[in-house]
Short mmCIF file of C-alpha atoms and ligand atoms in Angstrom, two decimals:
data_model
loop_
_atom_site.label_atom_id
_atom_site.label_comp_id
_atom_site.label_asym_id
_atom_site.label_seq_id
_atom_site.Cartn_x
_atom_site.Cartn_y
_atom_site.Cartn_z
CA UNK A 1 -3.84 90.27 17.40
CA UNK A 2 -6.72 92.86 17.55
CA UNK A 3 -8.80 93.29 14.02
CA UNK A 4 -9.61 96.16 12.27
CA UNK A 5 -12.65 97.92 12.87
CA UNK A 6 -15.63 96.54 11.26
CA UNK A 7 -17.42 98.56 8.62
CA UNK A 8 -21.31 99.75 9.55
CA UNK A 9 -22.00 100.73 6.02
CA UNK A 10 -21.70 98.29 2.86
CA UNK A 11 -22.01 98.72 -0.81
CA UNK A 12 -24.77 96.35 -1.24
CA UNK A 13 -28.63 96.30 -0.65
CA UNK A 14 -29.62 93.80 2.28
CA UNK A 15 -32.20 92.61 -0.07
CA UNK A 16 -29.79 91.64 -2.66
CA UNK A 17 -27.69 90.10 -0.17
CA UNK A 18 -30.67 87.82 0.68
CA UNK A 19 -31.55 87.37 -2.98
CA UNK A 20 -27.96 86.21 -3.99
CA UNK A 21 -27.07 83.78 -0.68
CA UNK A 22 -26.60 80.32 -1.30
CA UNK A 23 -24.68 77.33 -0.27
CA UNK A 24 -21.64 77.62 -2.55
CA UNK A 25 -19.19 74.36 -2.81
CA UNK A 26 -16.45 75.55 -4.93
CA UNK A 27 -13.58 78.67 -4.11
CA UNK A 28 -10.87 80.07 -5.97
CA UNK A 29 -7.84 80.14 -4.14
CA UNK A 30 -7.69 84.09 -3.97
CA UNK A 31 -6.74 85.10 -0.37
CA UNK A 32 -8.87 87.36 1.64
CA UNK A 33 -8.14 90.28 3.05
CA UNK A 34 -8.07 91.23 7.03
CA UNK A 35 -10.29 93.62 7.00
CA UNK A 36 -12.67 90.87 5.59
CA UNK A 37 -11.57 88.72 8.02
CA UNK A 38 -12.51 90.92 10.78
CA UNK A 39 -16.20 91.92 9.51
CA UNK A 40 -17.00 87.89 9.24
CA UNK A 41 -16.22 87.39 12.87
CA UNK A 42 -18.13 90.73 13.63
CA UNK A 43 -20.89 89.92 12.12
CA UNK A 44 -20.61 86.41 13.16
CA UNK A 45 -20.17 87.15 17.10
CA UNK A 46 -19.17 90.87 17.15
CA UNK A 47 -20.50 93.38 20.00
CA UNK A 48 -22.17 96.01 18.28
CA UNK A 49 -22.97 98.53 21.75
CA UNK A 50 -21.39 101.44 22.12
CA UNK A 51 -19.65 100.22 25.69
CA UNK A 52 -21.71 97.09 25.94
CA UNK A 53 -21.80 93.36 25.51
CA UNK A 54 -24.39 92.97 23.49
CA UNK A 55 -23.96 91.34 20.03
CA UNK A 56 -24.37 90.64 16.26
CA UNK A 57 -26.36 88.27 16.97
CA UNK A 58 -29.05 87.17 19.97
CA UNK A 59 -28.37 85.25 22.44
CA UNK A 60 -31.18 83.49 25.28
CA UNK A 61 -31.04 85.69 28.43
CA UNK A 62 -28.16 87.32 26.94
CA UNK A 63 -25.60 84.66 28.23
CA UNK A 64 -23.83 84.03 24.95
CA UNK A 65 -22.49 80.45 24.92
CA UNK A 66 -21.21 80.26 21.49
CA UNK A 67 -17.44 80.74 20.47
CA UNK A 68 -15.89 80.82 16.66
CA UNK A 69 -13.05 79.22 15.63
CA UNK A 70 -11.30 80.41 12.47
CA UNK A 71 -8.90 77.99 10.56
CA UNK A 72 -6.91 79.88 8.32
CA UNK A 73 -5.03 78.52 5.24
CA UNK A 74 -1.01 79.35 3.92
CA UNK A 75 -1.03 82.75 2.46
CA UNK A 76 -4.98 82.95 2.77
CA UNK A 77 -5.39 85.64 4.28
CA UNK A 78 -3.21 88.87 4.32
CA UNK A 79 -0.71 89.06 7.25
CA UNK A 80 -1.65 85.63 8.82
CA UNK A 81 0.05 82.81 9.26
CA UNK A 82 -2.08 79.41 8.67
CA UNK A 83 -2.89 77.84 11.83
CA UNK A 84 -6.45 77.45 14.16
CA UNK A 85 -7.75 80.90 15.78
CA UNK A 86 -10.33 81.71 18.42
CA UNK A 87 -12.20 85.00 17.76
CA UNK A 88 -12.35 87.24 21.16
CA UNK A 89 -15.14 89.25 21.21
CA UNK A 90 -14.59 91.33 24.16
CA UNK A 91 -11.75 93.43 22.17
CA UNK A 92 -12.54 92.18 18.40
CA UNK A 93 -9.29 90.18 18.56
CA UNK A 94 -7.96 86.17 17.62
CA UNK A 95 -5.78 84.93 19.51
CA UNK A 96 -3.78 81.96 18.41
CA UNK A 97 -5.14 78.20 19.16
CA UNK A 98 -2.67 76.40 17.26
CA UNK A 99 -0.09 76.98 14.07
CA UNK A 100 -0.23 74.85 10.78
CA UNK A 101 -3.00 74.48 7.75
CA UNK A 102 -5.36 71.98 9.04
CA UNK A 103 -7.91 72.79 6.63
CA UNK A 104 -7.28 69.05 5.09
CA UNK A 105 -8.19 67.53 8.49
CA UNK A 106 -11.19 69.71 8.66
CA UNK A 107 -12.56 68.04 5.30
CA UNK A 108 -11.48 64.64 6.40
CA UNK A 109 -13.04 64.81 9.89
CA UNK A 110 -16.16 66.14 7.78
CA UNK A 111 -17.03 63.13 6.26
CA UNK A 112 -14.66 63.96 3.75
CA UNK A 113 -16.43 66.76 2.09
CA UNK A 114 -13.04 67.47 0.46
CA UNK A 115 -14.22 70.78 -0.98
CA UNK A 116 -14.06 71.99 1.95
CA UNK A 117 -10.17 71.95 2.18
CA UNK A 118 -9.75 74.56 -0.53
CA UNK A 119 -11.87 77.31 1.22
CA UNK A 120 -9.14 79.89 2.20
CA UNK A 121 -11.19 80.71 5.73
CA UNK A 122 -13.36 78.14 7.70
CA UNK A 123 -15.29 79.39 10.63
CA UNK A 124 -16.24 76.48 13.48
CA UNK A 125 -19.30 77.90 15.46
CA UNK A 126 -19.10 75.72 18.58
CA UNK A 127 -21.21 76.14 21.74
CA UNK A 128 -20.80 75.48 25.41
CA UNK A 129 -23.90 74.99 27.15
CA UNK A 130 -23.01 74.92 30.40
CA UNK A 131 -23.07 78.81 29.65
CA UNK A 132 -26.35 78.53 29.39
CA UNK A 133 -28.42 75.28 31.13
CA UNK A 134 -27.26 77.32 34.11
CA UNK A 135 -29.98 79.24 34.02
CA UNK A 136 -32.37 77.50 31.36
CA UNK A 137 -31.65 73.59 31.89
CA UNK A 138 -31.88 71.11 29.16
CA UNK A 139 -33.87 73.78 26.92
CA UNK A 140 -30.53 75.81 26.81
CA UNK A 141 -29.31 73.06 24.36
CA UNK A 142 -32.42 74.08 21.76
CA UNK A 143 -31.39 77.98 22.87
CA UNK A 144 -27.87 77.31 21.69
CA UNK A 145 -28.65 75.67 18.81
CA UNK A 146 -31.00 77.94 17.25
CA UNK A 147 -28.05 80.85 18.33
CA UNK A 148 -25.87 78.94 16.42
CA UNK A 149 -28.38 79.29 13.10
CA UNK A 150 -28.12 83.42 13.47
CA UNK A 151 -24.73 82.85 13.35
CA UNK A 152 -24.41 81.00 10.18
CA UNK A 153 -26.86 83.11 8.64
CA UNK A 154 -25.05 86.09 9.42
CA UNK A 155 -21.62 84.64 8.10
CA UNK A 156 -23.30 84.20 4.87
CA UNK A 157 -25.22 87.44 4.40
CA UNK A 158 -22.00 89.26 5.15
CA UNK A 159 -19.80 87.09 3.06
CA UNK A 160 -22.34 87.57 0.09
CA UNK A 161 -22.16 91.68 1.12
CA UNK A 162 -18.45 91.64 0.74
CA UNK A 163 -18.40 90.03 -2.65
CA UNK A 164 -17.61 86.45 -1.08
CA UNK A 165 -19.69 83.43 -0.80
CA UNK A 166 -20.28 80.75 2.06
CA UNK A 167 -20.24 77.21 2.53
CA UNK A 168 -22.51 75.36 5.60
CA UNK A 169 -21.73 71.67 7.00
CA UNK A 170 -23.32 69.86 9.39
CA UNK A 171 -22.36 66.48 8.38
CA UNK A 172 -18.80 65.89 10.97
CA UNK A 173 -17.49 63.86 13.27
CA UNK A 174 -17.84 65.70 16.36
CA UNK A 175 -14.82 64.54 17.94
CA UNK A 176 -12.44 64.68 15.27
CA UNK A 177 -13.33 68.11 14.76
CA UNK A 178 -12.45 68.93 18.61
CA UNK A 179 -9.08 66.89 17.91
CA UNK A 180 -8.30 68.95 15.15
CA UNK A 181 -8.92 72.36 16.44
CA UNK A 182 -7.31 71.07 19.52
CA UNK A 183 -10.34 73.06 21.81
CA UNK A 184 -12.13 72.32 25.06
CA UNK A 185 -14.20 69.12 24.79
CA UNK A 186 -16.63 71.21 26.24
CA UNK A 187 -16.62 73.77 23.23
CA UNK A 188 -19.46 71.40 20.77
CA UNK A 189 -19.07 72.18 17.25
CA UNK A 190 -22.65 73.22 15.77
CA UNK A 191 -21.71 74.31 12.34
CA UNK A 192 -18.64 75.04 10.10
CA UNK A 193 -18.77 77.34 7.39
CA UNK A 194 -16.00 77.70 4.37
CA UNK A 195 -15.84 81.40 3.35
CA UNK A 196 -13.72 82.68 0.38
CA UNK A 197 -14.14 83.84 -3.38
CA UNK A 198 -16.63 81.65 -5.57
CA UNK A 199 -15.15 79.83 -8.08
C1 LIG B 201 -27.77 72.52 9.43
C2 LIG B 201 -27.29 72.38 8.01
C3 LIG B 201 -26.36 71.42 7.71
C4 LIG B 201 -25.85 71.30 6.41
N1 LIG B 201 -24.86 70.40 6.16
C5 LIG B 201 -24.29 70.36 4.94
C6 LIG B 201 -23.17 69.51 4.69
O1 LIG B 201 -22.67 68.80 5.56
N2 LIG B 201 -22.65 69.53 3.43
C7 LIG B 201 -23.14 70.31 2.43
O2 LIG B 201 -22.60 70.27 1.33
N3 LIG B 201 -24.20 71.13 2.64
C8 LIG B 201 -24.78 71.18 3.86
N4 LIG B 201 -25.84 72.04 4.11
C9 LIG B 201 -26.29 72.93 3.03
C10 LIG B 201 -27.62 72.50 2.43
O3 LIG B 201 -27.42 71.37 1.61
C11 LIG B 201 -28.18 73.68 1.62
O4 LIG B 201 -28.45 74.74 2.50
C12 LIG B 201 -29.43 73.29 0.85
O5 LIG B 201 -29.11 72.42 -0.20
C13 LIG B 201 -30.14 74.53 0.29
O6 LIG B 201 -29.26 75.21 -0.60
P1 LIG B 201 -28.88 76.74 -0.39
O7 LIG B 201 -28.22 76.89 0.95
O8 LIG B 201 -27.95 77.05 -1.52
O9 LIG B 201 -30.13 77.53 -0.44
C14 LIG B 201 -26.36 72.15 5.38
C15 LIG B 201 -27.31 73.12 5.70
C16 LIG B 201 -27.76 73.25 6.99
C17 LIG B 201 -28.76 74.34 7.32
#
C-alpha cells in the first residue's frame, strides 16, 4: 500500500519540538491519521534525495541495516486494518507482515509494560547487521546501534511536530518480540516506540 507523500514543511518550530519531547506513557485512544502515519515512517527511515537512496536518517558507509516494523491497532489508524507492517523505503510503502492487533503481545513480551498496549501505533526499529559487519566487522554492531538512536529520536521529534507524543522501550524479550511480529530472526529488535495522542 504506498503512503502519502510526506510533508517538508510543519507548523511548529524545531526548537519547540525539542523543548516539548519527552517520554510519554499514557495515550488516548484517538486514531491517527495516514498521512501521520506516513511522515513517522519518513522521518523514521524515509529517503529524502531527489532520485537517491539516501535517508532521514544516517547510516555507517551508507549501508542502511535497519528496518521498521509498524503494529497497528483496530480502527487506529484511518483506512488500516490492525495487523504487523514492514515500512518499504524504496517506494514509501508497508506492505503487510501479518493481520490481527497484537499490540497486547507487544506489552507482554515487553516485560509487561502494559501501557504500551493502548498506543494506537507502535514502531519496532530492528537491525540486521549482517548489512553492515560486511564491510565494518564487529564495530558494525555499535554502527547499528547508534543508527537505531537517530531513529528513535526522529520518531519523537516528528510525533511531537504533528501534535502527537512518543513512547521509547528498551526493556523486551528479544525473542518474543521476533515471535510476535513473526520477522526474520535475523531482523534484532533495538527499540520500540508507542506513538499516538497524549492522554
Ligand atoms: C534505550 C532506552 C531504553 C528505554 N527503555 C524504556 C522502557 O523499557 N520503558 C520505559 O518506560 N521507558 C524507557 N526509556 C525511557 C526513559 O526512561 C526516559 O527517556 C527517561 O526517563 C528520560 O525521560 P524523557 O525521555 O521524558 O526525557 C528508555 C529510554 C532509552 C533511551
Amino acid at each position: 500500500m504506498h503512503l502519502p507523500d510526506p510533508m517538508l514543511d510543519g507548523d511548529v518550530s524545531f526548537e519547540r519540538t525539542i523543548h516539548q519531547r519527552k517520554t510519554i506513557r499514557s495515550f488516548e485512544g484517538k486514531a491517527l491519521t495516514l498521512r501521520q502515519f506516513s511522515q513517522l515512517l519518513w522521518a523514521a527511515q524515509g529517503i529524502t534525495e531527489t532520485g537517491g537512496y539516501k535517508r532521514a536518517v544516517p547510516s555507517a558507509g551508507a549501508l542502511y541495516p535497519m528496518d521498521i516494523y509498524a503494529v497497528v491497532g483496530g480502527d487506529c489508524i484511518e483506512k488500516m486494518d490492525p495487523g504487523i507492517y514492514h515500512y518499504e523505503t524504496a517506494n514509501h510503502s508497508i506492505s503487510l507482515v501479518d493481520k490481527g492487533d497484537v499490540r497486547r503481545d507487544i506489552a507482554v513480551a515487553s516485560l509487561s509494560q502494559m501501557w504500551m498496549a493502548h498506543a494506537p501505533l507502535t514502531l519496532v526499529i530492528t537491525a540486521e547487521y549482517s548489512r553492515i559487519m560486511v564491510k565494518y566487522g564487529q564495530r558494525g554492531i555499535r554502527y547499528a546501534m547508534i543508527e537505531a538512536g537517530h531513529i528513535g529520536q526522529n520518531i519523537f521529534l516528528q510525533s511531537q511536530a504533528l501534535g502527537l507524543a512518543a513512547g521509547i522501550v528498551g526493556a523486551f524479550e528479544d525473542q518474543k518480540v521476533i515471535q510476535v511480529l513473526g520477522i526474520k530472526e535475523t531482523h534484532e529488535p533495538l527499540l520500540i516506540m508507542p506513538v499516538g495522542y497524549k492522554r
